[in-house]
Coordinates of C-alpha atoms in Angstrom, one line a residue:
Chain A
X28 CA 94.3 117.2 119.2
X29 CA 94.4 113.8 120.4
X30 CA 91.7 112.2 122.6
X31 CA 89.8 113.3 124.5
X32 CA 86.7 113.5 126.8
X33 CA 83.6 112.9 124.2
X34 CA 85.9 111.4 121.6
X35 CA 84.6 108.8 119.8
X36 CA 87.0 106.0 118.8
X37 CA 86.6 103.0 116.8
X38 CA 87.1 99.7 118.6
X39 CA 89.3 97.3 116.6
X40 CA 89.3 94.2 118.3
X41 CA 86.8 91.5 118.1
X42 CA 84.7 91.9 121.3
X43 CA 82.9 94.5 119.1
X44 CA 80.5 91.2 118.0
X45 CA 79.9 90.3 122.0
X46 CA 79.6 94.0 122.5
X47 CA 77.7 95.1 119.5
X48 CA 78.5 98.6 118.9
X49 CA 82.0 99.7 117.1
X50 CA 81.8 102.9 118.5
X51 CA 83.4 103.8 121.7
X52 CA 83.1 107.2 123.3
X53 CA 85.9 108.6 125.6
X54 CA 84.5 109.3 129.1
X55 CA 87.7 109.9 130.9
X56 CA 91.8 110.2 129.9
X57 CA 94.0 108.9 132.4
X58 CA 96.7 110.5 134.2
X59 CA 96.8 113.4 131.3
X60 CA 94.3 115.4 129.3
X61 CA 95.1 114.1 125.7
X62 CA 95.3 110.4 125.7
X63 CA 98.0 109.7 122.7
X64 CA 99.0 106.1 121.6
X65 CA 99.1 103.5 124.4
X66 CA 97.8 105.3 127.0
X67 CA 94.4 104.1 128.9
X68 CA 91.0 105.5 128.4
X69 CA 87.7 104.9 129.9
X70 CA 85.3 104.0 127.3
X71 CA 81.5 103.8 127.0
X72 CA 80.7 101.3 124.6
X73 CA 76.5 99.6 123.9
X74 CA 75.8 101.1 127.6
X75 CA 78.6 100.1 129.7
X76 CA 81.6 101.4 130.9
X77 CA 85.5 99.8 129.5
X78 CA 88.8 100.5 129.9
X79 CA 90.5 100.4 127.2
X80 CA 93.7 101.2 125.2
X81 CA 94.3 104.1 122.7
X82 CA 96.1 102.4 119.7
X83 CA 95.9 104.3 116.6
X84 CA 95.1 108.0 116.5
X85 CA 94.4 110.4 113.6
X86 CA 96.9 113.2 115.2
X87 CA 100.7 112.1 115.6
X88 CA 103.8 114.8 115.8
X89 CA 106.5 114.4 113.3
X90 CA 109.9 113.2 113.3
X91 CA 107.8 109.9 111.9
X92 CA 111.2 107.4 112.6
X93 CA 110.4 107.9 116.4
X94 CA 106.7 108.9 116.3
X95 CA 103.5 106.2 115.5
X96 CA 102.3 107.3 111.9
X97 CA 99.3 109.4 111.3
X98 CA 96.4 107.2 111.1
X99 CA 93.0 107.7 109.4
X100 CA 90.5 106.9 112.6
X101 CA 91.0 106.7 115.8
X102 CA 90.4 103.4 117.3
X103 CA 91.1 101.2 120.8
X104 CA 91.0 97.8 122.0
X105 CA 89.2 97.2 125.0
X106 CA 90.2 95.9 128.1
X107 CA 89.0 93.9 131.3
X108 CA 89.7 95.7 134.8
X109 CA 93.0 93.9 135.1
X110 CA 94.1 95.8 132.2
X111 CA 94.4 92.7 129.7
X112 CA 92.7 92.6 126.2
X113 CA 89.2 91.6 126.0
X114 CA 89.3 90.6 122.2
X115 CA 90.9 87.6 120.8
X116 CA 91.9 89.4 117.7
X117 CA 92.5 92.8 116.1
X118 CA 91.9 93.8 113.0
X119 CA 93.7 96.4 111.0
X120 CA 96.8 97.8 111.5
X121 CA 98.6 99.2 114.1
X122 CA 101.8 101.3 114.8
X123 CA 104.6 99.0 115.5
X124 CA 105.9 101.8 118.2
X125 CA 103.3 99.8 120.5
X126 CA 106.1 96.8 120.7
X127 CA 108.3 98.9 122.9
X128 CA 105.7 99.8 125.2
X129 CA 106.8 96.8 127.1
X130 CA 104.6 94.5 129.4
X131 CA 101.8 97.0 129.2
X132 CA 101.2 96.3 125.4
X133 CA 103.2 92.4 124.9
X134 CA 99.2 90.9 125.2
X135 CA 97.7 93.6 122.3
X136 CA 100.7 93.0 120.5
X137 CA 99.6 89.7 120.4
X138 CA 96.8 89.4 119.3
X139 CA 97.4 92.0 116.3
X140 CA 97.8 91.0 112.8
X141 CA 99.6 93.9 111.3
X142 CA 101.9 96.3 112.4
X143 CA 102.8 99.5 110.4
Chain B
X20 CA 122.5 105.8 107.8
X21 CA 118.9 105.6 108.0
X22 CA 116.9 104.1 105.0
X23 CA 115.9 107.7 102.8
X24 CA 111.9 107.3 102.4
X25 CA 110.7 108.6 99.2
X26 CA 107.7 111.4 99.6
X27 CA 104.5 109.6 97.7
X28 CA 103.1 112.5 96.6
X29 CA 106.2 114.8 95.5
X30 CA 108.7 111.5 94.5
X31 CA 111.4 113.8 96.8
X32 CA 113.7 111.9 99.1
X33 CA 113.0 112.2 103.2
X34 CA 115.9 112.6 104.9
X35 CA 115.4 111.2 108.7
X36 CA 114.2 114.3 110.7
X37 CA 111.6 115.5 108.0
X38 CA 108.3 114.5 107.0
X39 CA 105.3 112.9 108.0
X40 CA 103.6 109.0 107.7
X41 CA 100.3 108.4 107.3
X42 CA 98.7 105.1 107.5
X43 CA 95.7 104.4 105.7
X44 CA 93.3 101.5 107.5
X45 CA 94.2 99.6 104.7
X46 CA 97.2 99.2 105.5
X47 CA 98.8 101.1 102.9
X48 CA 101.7 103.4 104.2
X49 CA 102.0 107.1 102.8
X50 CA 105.4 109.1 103.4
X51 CA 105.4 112.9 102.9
X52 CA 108.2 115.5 102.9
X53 CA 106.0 118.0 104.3
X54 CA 102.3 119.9 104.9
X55 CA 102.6 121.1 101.0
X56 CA 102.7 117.1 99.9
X57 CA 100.5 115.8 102.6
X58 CA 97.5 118.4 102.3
X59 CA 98.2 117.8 98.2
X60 CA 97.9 113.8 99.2
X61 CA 94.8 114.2 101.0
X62 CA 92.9 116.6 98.8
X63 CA 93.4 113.7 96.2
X64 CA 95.2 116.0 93.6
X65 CA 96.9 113.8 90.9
X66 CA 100.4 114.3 91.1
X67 CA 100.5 113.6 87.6
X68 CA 98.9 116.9 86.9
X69 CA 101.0 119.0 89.5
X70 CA 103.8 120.2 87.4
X71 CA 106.7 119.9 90.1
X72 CA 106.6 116.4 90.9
X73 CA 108.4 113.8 89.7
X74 CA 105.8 111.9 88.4
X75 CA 104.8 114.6 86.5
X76 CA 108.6 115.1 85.1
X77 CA 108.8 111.7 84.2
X78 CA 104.8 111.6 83.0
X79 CA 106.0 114.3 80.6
X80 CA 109.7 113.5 79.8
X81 CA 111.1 116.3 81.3
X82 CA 114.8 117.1 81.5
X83 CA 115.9 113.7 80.2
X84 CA 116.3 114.6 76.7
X85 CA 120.0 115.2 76.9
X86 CA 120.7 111.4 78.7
X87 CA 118.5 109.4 76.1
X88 CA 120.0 108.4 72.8
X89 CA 117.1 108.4 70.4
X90 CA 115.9 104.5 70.6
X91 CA 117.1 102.2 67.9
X92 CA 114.3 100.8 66.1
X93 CA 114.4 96.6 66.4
X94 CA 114.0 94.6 63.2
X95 CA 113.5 91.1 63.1
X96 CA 116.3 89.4 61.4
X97 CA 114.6 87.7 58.5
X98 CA 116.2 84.0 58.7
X99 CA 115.5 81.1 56.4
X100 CA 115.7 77.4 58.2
X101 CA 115.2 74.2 57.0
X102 CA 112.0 72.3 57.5
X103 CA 111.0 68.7 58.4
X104 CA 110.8 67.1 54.5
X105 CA 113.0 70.1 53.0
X106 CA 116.6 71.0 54.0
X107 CA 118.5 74.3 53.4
X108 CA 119.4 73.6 50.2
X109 CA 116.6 72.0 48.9
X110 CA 114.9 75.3 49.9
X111 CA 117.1 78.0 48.6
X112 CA 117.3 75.3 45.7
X113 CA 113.3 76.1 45.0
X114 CA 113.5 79.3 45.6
X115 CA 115.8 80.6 43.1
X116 CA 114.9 78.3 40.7
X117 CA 113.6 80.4 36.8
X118 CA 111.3 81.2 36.3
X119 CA 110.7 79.0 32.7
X120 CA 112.3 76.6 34.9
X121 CA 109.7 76.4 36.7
X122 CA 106.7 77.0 34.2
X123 CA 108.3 73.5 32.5
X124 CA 108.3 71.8 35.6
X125 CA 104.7 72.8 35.9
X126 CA 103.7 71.9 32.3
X127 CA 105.3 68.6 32.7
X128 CA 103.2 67.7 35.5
X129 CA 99.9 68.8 34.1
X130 CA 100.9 67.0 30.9
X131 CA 101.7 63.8 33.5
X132 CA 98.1 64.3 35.1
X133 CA 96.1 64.3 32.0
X134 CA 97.4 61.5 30.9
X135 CA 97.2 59.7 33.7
X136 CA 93.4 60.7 34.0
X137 CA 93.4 59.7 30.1
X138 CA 94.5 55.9 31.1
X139 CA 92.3 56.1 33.6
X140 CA 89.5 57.0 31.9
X141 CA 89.9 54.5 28.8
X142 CA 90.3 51.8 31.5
X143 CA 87.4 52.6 33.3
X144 CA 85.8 52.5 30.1
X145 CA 86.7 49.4 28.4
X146 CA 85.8 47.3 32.4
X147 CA 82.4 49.2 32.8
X148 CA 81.7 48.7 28.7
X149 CA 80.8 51.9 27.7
X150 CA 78.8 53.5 31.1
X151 CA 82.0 55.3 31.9
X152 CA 81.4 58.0 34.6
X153 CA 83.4 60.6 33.4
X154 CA 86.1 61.5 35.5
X155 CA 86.2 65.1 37.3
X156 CA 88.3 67.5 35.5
X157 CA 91.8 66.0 35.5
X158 CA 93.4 66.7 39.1
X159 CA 95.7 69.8 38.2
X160 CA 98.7 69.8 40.6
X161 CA 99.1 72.9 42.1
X162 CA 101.9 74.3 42.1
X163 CA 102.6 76.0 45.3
X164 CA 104.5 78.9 45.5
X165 CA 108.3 79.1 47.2
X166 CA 107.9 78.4 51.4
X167 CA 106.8 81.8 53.4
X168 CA 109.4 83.0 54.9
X169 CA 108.9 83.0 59.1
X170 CA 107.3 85.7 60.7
X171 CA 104.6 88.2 60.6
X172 CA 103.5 89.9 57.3

């Protein structure tokens, strides 16, 4: 359910071609167990360590009005220390529930091009 | 009143509070009334096949035989127009002309052509003195039948 410790994610955003792998496995979950959409992970990505933020996942809980929809991977977009986005662009879609985050998302929300 | 979604699998309406989305990577959007439609939607069954969808209903013309009238076939309405070089009249004119009519119409013109190719022929003579190249068989007008009526055959 969720992710988790040793879950690997996809990375969506375009520092995959500085970083070279599209892979990134889940080394720790903050402040909870199960990271669900918007929440910060530690990553390990082509040997080094990331933060980085859990954008689409493959679980979600119904009612689907409130709730990001049920994606077919689960994928992140990494992050610099300070929390901002290390990618200039991200591909594919994310859930639009990621506007309302606030401040914590406004910069990933920028850099996306679609929103479902 | 939120927007009612419409189940992709089943065709059922979602009222807000049920069902599931599922968001492909491509972007496309899936809406399911429940586990039944969205396992069914994942396994890749057709709903065509699965007999109570609505695609399969409307696949097979279920339960709309009492609405539909039976479909009035569509025939062309034969129209005749006048032409550039021919109006109306002269057309219908043509048309319903006899036939001896027009046989003697037809004679006439033949009758016109060979002598016309006989004059010919006698002039040609007497100026060339005697090598006359004997005309081609005398041009036979053609009658052509009445104007086609528009339209496909």
């Amino acid at each position: 359910m969720s992710i988790q410790l040793m879950t690997r994610l996809r990375v969506i955003d375009n520092s995959v071609t500085t970083i070279g792998d599209p892979i990134a496995k889940c080394v720790h979950v903050y402040k909870r167990k199960h990271a669900r959409v918007g929440d910060y992970i530690k990553v390990a990505v082509g040997g080094k360590l990331h933060h980085a933020m859990v954008v689409t996942t493959k679980h979600s809980n119904a009612p689907s009005l409130v709730t990001p929809p049920k994606f077919d991977v689960n994928s992140c977009v990494l992050l610099n220390p300070k929390l901002e986005p290390l990618g200039t662009r991200i591909h594919g879609p994310i859930p639009s529930m990621l506007r309302k985050f606030g401040p914590r998302t406004a910069k990933i929300c920028a850099i996306a091009t679609k929103f479902l | 009143m939120a927007k009612l979604d419409v189940c992709a699998f089943s065709g059922f309406k979602i009222y807000p509070g049920h069902g599931k989305r599922y968001a492909r990577v491509d972007g496309k959007v899936f809406n399911f009334l429940n586990g039944k439609t969205e396992a069914s939607f994942l396994m890749r069954r057709n709903p065509r096949k699965i007999c109570w969808t609505v695609l399969y209903r409307r696949k097979h013309r279920k339960g709309t035989q009492e609405e539909t009238v039976k479909r009035r076939t569509r025939r062309t309405q034969k129209f005749q127009r006048a032409i550039q070089g021919a109006t109306l009249e002269n057309i219908m004119a043509k048309r319903n002309q006899k036939p001896e009519v027009r046989k003697a119409q037809r004679e006439q013109l033949v009758r016109a052509a060979k002598e016309k190719n006989k004059d010919k022929k006698h002039s040609k003579a007497a100026s060339k003195g005697g090598k006359s190249a004997p005309k081609s068989k005398a041009n036979k007008i053609v009658k052509t039948n009445a104007p086609r009526v528009g339209g496909k055959r």
